[in-house]
XYZ file of C-alpha atoms in Angstrom:
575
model
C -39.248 -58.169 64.658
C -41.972 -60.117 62.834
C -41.443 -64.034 63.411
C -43.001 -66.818 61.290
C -45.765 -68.371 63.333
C -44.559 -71.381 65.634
C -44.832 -74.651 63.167
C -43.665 -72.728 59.523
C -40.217 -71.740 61.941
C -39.939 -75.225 63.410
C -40.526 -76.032 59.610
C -37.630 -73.850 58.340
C -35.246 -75.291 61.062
C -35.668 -78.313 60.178
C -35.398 -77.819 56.482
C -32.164 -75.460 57.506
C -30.629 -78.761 59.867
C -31.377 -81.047 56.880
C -29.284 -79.590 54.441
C -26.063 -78.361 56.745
C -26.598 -80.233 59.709
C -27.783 -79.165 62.901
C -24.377 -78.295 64.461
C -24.414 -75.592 61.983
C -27.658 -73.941 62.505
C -27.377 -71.703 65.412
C -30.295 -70.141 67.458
C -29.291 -69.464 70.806
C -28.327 -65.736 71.476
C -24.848 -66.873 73.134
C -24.106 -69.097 69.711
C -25.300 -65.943 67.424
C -23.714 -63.245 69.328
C -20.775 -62.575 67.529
C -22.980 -63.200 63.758
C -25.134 -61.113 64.784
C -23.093 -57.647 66.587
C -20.586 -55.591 63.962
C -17.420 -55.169 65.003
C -17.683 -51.325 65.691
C -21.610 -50.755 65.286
C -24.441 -52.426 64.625
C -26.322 -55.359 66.469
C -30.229 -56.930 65.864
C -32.220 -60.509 66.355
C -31.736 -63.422 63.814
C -34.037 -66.487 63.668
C -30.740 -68.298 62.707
C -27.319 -67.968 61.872
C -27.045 -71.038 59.060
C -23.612 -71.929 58.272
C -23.055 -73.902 54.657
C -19.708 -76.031 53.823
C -20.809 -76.731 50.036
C -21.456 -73.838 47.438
C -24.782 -76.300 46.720
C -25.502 -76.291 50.410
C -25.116 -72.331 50.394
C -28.024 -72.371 47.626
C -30.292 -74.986 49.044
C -30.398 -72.817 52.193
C -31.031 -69.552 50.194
C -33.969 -71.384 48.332
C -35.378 -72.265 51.930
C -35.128 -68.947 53.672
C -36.437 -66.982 50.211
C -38.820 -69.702 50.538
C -40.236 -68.929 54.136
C -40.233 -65.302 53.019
C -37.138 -64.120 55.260
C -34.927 -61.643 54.698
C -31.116 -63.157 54.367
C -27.927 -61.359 55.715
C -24.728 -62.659 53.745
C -21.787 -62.293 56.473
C -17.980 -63.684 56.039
C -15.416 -62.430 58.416
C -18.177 -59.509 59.473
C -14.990 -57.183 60.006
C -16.651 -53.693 58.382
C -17.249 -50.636 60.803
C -20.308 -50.067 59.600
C -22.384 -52.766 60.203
C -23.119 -53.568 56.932
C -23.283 -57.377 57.330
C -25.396 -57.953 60.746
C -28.947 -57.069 61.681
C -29.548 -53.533 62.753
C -32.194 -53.138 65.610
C -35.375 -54.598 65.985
C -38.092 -53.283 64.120
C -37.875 -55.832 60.417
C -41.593 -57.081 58.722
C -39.617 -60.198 58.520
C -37.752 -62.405 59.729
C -33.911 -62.199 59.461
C -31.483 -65.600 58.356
C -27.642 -65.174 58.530
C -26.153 -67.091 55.912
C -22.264 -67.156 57.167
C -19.619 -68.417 54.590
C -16.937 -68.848 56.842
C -16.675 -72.460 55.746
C -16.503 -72.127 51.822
C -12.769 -71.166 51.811
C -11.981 -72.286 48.197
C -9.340 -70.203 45.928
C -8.684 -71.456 42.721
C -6.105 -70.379 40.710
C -5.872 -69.875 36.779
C -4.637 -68.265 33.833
C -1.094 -69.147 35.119
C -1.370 -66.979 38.456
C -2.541 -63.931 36.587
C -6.497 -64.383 38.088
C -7.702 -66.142 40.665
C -11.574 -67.691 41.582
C -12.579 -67.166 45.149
C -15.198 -68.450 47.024
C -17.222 -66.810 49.734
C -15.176 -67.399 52.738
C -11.448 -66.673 50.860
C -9.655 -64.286 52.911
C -7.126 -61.833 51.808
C -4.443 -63.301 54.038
C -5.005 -66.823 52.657
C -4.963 -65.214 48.838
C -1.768 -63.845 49.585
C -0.423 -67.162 50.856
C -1.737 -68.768 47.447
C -0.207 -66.718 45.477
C 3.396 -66.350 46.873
C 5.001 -69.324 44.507
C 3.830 -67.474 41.731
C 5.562 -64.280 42.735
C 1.959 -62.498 42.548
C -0.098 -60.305 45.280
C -4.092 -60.098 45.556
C -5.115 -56.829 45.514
C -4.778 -55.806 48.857
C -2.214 -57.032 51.078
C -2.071 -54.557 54.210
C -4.817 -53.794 56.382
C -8.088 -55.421 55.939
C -6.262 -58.561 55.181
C -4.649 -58.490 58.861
C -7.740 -59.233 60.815
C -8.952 -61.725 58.586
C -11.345 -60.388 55.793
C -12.999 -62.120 52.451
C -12.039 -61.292 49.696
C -16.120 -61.218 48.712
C -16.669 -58.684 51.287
C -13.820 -56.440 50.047
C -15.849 -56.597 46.177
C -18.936 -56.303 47.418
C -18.284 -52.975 49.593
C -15.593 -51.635 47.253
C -13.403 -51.395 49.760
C -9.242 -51.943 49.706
C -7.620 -48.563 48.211
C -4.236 -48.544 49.868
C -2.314 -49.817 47.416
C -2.085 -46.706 45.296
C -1.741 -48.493 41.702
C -4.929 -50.801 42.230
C -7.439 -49.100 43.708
C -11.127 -50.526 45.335
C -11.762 -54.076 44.746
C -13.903 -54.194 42.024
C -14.855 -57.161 39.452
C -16.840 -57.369 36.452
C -16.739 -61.346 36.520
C -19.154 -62.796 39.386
C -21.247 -65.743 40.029
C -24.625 -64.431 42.150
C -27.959 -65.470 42.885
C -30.917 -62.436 43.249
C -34.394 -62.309 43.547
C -36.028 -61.221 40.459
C -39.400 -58.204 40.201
C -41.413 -61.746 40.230
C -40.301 -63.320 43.861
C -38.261 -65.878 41.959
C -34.383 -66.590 43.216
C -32.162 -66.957 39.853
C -28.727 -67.842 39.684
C -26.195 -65.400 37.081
C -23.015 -67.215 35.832
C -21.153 -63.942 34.854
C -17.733 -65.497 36.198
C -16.894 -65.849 32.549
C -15.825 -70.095 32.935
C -18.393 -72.578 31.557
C -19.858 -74.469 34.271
C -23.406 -75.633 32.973
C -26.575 -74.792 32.842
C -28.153 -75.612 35.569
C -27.621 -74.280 39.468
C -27.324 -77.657 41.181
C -24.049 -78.131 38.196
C -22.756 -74.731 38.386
C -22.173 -74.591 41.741
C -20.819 -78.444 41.845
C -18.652 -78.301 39.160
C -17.342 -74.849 40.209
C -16.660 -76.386 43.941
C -15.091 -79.330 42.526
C -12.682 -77.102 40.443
C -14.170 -79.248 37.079
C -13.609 -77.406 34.601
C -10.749 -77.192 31.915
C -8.627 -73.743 30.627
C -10.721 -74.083 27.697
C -14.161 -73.161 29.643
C -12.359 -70.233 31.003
C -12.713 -67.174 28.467
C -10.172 -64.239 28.332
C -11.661 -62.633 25.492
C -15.048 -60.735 26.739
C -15.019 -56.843 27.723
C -15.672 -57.065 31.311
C -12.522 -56.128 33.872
C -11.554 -58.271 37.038
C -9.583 -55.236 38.372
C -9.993 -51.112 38.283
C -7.636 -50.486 35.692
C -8.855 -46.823 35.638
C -7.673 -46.109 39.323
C -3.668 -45.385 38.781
C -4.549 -42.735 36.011
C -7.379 -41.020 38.488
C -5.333 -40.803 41.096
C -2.583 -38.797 39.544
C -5.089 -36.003 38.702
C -4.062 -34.359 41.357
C -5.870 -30.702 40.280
C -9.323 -32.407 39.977
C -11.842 -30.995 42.145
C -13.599 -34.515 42.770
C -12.168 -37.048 45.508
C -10.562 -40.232 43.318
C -13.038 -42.370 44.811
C -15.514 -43.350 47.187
C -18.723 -45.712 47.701
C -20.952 -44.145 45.685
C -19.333 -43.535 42.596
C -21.873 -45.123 40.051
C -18.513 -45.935 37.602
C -17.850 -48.653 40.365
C -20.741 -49.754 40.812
C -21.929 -53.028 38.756
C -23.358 -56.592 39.915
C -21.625 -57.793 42.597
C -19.148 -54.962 43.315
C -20.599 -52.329 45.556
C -23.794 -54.462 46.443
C -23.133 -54.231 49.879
C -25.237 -57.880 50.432
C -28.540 -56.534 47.950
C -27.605 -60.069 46.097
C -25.820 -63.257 47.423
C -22.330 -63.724 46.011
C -21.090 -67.467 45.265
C -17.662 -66.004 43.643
C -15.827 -63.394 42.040
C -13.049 -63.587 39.602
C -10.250 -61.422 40.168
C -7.285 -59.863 38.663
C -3.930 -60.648 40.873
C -0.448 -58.744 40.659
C 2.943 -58.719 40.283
C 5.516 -58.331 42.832
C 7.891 -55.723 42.730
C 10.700 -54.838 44.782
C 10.280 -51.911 46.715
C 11.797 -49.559 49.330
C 9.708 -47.638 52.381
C 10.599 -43.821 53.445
C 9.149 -42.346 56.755
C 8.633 -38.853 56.681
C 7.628 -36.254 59.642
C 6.499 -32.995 59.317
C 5.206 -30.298 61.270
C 3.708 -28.299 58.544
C 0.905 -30.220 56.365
C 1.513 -28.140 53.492
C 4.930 -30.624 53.342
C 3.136 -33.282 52.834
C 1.147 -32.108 50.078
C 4.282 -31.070 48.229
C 4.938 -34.298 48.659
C 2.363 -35.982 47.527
C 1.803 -33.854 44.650
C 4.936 -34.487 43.208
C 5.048 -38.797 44.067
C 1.794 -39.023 42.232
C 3.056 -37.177 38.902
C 6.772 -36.797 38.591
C 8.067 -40.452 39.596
C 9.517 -42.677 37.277
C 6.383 -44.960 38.766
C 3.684 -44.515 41.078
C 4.302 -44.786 44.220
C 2.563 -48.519 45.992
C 1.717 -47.257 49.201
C 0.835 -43.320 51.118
C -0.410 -44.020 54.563
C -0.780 -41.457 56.988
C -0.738 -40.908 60.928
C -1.516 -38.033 63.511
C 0.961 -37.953 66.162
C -2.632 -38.746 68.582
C -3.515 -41.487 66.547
C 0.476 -42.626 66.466
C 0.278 -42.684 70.313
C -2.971 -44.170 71.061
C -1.797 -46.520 68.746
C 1.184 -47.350 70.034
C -0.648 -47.923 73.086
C -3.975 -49.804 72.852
C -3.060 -51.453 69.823
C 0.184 -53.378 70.814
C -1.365 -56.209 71.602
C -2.647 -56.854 68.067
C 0.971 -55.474 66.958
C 2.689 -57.912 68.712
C -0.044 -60.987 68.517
C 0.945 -60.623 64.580
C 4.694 -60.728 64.918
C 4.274 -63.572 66.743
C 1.738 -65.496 65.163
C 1.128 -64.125 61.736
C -2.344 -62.916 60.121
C -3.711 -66.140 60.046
C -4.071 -66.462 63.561
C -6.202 -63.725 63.975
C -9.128 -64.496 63.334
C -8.829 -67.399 65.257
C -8.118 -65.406 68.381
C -10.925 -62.343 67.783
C -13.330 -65.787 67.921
C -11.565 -67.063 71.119
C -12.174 -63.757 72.689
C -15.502 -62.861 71.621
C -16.185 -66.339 73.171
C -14.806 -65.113 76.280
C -16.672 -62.203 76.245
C -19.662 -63.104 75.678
C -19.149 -66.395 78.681
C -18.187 -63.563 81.032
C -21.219 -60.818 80.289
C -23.366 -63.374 81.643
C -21.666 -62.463 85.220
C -22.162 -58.443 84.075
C -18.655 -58.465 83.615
C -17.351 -56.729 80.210
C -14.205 -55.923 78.615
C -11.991 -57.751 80.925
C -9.884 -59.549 78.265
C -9.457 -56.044 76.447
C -8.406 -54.961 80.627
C -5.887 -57.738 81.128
C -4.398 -57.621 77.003
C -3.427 -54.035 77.876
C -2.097 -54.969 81.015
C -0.377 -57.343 80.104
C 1.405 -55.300 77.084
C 2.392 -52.393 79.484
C 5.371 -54.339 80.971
C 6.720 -55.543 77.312
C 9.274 -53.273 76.057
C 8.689 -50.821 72.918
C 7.683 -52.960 70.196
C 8.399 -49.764 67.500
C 11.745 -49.019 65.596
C 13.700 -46.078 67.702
C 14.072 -43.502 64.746
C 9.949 -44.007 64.475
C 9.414 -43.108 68.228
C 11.914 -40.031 67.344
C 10.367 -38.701 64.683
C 6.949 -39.239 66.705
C 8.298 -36.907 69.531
C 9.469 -34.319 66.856
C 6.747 -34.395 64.494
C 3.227 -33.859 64.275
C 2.618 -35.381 60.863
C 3.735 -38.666 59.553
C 3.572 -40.367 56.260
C 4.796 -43.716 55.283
C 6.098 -44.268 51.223
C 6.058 -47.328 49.678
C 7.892 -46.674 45.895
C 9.349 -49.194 43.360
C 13.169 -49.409 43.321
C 12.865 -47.954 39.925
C 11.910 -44.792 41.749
C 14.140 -45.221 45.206
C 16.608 -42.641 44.063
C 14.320 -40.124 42.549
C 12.478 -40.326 45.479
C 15.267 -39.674 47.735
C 17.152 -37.236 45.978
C 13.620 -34.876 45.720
C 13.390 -35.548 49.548
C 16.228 -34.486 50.074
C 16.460 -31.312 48.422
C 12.956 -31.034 49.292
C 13.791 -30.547 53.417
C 16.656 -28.846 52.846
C 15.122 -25.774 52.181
C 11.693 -26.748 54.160
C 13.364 -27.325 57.770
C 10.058 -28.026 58.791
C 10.278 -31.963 58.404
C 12.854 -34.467 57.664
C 12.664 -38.072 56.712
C 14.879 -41.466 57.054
C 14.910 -44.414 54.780
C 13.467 -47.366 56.468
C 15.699 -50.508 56.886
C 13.492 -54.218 56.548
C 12.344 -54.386 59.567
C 11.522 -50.399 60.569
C 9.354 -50.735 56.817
C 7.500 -53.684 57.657
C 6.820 -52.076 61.670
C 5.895 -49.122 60.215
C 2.924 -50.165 58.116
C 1.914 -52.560 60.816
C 1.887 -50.041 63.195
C -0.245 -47.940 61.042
C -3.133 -50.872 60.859
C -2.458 -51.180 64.352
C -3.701 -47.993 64.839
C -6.740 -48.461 63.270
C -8.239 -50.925 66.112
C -6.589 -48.579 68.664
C -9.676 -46.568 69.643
C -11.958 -48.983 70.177
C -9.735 -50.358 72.719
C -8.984 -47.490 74.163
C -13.487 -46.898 73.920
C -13.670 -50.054 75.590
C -11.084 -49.687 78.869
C -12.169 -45.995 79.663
C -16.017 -46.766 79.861
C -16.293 -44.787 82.514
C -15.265 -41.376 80.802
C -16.007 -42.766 77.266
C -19.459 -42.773 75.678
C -18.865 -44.104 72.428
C -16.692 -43.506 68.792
C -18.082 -41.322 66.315
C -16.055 -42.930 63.043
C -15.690 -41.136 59.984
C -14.640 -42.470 56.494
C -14.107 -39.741 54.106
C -12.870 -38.765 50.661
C -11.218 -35.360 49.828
C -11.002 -33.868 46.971
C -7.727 -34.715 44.995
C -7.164 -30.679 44.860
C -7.766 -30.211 48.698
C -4.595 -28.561 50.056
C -6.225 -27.655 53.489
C -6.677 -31.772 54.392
C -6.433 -31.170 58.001
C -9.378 -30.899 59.668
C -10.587 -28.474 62.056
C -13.790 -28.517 64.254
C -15.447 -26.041 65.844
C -14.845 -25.410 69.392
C -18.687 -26.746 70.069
C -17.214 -29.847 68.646
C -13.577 -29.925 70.096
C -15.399 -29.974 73.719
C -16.607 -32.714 73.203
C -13.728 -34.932 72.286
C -11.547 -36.534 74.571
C -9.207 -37.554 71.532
C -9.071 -37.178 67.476
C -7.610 -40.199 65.550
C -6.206 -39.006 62.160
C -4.675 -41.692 59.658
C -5.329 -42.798 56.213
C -4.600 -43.185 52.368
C -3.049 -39.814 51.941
C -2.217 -40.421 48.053
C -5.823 -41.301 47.385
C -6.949 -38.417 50.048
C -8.890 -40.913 51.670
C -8.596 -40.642 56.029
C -9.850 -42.178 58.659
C -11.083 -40.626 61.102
C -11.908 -41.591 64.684
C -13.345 -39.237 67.446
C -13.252 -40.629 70.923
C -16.188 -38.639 72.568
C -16.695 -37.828 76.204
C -19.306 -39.744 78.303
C -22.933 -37.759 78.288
C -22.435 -36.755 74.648
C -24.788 -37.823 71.702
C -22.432 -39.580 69.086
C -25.015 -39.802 66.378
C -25.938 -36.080 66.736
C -21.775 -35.717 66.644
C -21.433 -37.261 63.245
C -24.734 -35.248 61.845
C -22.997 -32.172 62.759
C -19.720 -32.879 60.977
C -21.590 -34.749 57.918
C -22.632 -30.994 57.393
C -19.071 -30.033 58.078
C -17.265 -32.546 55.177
C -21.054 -31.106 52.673
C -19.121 -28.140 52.572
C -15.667 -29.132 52.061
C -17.090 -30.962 49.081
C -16.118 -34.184 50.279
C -17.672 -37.650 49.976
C -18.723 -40.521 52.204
C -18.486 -43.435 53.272
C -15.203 -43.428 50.857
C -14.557 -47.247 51.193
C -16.489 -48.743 54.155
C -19.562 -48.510 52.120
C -22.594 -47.279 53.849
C -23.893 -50.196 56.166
C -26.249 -48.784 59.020
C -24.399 -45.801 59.825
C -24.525 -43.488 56.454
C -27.283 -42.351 54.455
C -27.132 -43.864 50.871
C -27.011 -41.418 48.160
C -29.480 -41.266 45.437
C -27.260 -43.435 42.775
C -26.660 -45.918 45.733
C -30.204 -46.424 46.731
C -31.170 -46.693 42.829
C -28.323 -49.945 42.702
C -29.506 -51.284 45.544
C -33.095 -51.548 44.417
C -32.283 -52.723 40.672
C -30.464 -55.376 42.725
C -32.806 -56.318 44.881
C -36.508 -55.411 43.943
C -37.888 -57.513 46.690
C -35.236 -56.008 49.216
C -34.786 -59.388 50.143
C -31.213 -59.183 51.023
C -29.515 -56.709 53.746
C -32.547 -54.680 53.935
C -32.299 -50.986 55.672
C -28.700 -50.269 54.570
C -28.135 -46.386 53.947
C -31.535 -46.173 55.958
C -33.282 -47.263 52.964
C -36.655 -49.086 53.515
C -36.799 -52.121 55.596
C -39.719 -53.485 54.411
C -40.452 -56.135 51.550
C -40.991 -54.416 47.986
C -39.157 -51.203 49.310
C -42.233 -50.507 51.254
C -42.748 -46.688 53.197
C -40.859 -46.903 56.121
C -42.642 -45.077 59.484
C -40.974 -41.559 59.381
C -40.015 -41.949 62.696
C -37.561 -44.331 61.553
C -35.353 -42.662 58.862
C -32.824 -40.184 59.870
């Protein structure tokens, strides 16, 4: 990595401990670590990980590291798969400032509960909490928002899609800074609330909540939600998946920028609660399940809220190797766990200094085996007759339509069968299903010895797909030691996690089924968003670069350039 010569660093670090304070500059590898290594993929060197607690101080130290000509990484919870918010190997023209906004937890609420302002470190699970006395959801409120992500990161990646009726996280109404053609850093008030004219009283007045319901305007043409998603998604005879990174009708400013600018806020749509009942549904025959969805997404009284899908495999592993995180949440709720991935990773890290890795993950799963089941009986039934399993979240307004097609449905398809969920067997279920998604990393990172990595796909079908499951060549098959299946089956977006054996070539792995999902017509990433890992598509790489004509911000995502000005990149280098 290229470094600034000895006294213009010591110069920046001092600048950087002037405006934060030196307890929040960190330079040491152990006090980076966890800035500076994904979650699932993805690690690289940082001059400094610079932590702001003002949206002024967040500026100040963008002005000074644009200033010393480094290239700035804007992280929150850093809980994608894909890397997408920490360095990537070692081989930058510049050097590489982590701005994290873990501190700048600020929600703001207006328009009577109907929007809400969010700062960079707002996480889903505290938006939720904000907006239970007004009887309103954010727009995601499963999932992501379990382990503790922004609500920034979720716009800027377009990720979220569970919730059937909402689709990605997407906003028309952001406040940003970029780096113009010219090398200059500009700030863009597009939040659509009149905060002044200058930076230094934007962002105060903004952070001090100074501003009046007649700065706020409700009358301009740009959208703090996807209202196009709940039509798409009932097209269910389009040859085109409903959605996916990509898409250049979800791209705009701050929403799919992946990091290309630096986001201040966003101004978001939020939703109203319904009441709602859950199904559970097994199957042995996919094409069930397609029936099924088919007729949820078009013949309901209302769309259905929630489709999420499991693989008996990725049921078991998950029932396994993610209990601990099952049962960490029933205990101490989704605001805790952050807290505790921070504890551990502090752990960690204290302990690889003796060579001695993944013993917390070692002693969590021992320590789960002797706890009894933690999943509803009729669930673990179904898993042992079923191979397929699909979890329905519908309105009350459609409870009995949904029943009565189910119903009639099985009764002539003896194939599956299905059980309406009391409280608690609905609200295990869907936990169980995020549970899963964590599952095979732990299960990666206890079985080292027969493990060599996760290959981890993120894909979108297309809504017409019948023939959803997937199925790999035997060249392929022998060299899996287990296939995680699970997902967003109304949207046809899956997940999908291959646990491969030890001597094997992951990255050759995923080549080899990229060229698998070309010809099923499918896209990807569908709502991870590129990061390190995938190759960013023509439209992509053209946003990125309008963003960012310096590439000044997150460079090398999609294995674009990594260079300033979008320089050539050695061809050794791109994939």
């Amino acid at each position: 990595m290229s470094t600034l010569n000895t006294t213009n660093t010591q110069t920046l670090i001092e600048q950087l401990n002037a405006i934060v304070g030196d307890q929040h500059v960190l330079t040491t590898d152990q006090q980076t670590r966890r800035f500076r290594q994904g979650q699932r993929f993805g690690e690289g060197d940082v001059l400094a990980v610079v932590c702001p607690g003002t949206l002024l101080e967040q500026w100040q130290v963008l002005q000074a590291a644009i200033g010393a000509d480094c290239i700035v990484i804007m992280q929150a919870a850093n809980t994608g798969l894909t890397g997408g918010s920490t360095p990537y190997g070692d081989d930058y023209d510049r050097p590489v400032v982590i701005i994290s906004t873990l501190r700048l937890k600020g929600i703001q609420v207006i328009n009577d509960g109907k929007q809400v302002v969010c700062l960079p470190g707002a996480t889903l699970d505290s938006l939720e909490h904000t907006l239970k006395p007004y009887d309103r959801e954010p727009h995601s409120v499963i999932g992501s928002s379990c382990i503790g992500a922004s609500v920034l990161g979720g716009i800027c990646n377009n990720s979220g899609g569970a919730l059937v009726r909402r689709g990605p996280a997407y906003t028309e109404l952001a406040l940003y800074a970029h780096v113009d053609d010219a090398g200059q850093l500009r700030l863009v008030n597009h939040l659509g609330i009149d905060l002044g004219d200058t930076p230094e009283q934007i962002l105060t007045r903004l952070q001090a909540q100074d501003y009046r319901a007649s700065d706020i305007h409700n009358d301009n043409d740009r959208r703090a939600s996807d209202n196009r998603y709940a039509h798409e998604v009932t097209q269910v005879d389009a040859d085109t998946p409903a959605r996916f990174n990509a898409d250049p009708s979800r791209l705009f400013e701050a929403s799919g920028s992946a990091g290309k600018v630096c986001v201040f806020a966003v101004r978001l749509d939020t939703f109203a609660k319904v009441d709602s009942s859950v199904f559970y549904i097994g199957s042995n025959d996919p094409h069930d399940l397609t029936a099924i969805r088919r007729y949820m997404l078009t013949a309901l009284p209302s769309l259905p809220i929630a489709g999420e899908y499991i693989h008996r495999t990725a049921y078991n592993i998950g029932e396994k190797y993610g209990k601990d995180t099952f049962l960490f949440i029933e205990k101490f709720g989704t605001v805790n766990v952050p807290k505790a991935y921070a504890l551990k990773d502090k752990v960690d890290a204290a302990l690889a200094n003796f060579n001695i890795n993944h013993l917390t993950d070692r002693l969590l799963q021992a320590f789960t085996f002797f706890l009894p089941s933690h999943l509803p009986k009729r669930m673990n039934e179904f898993r042992d007759q079923y191979e397929h399993h699909l979890i329905v979240r519908v309105e009350n307004d459609s409870k009995v339509a949904t029943e009565q097609f189910l119903q009639e449905y099985f009764a002539v398809h003896p194939t599956g069968s299905y059980f309406l969920c009391d409280a608690e067997e609905g609200r295990k279920a869907f936990l169980h299903r995020f549970a899963v998604a964590g599952a095979a990393i732990r299960y990666r990172d206890t079985h080292k010895a027969d493990v060599e990595d996760i290959v981890a796909l993120d894909i979108a079908l297309r809504r017409n797909d019948a023939d959803w499951v997937e199925q790999l060549p035997q060249t392929l098959e022998d060299n899996i030691v287990h296939k995680l299946y699970y997902g967003h089956f109304f949207c046809h977006v899956f997940h999908q996690d291959y646990i491969v054996k030890k001597g094997v070539n992951p990255l050759e792995m995923e080549h080899a089924m990229w060229k698998l999902l070309d010809k099923r017509k499918a896209e990807y990433p569908a709502e991870h968003n590129v990061g390190h890992l995938y190759i960013a598509k023509p439209a992509l790489a053209q946003f990125y670069r309008k963003l960012d004509p310096t590439n000044s911000f997150n460079v090398g995502i999609g294995h674009t350039s990594k260079f300033k000005y979008w320089g050539k990149q050695p061809a050794k280098d791109l994939v």
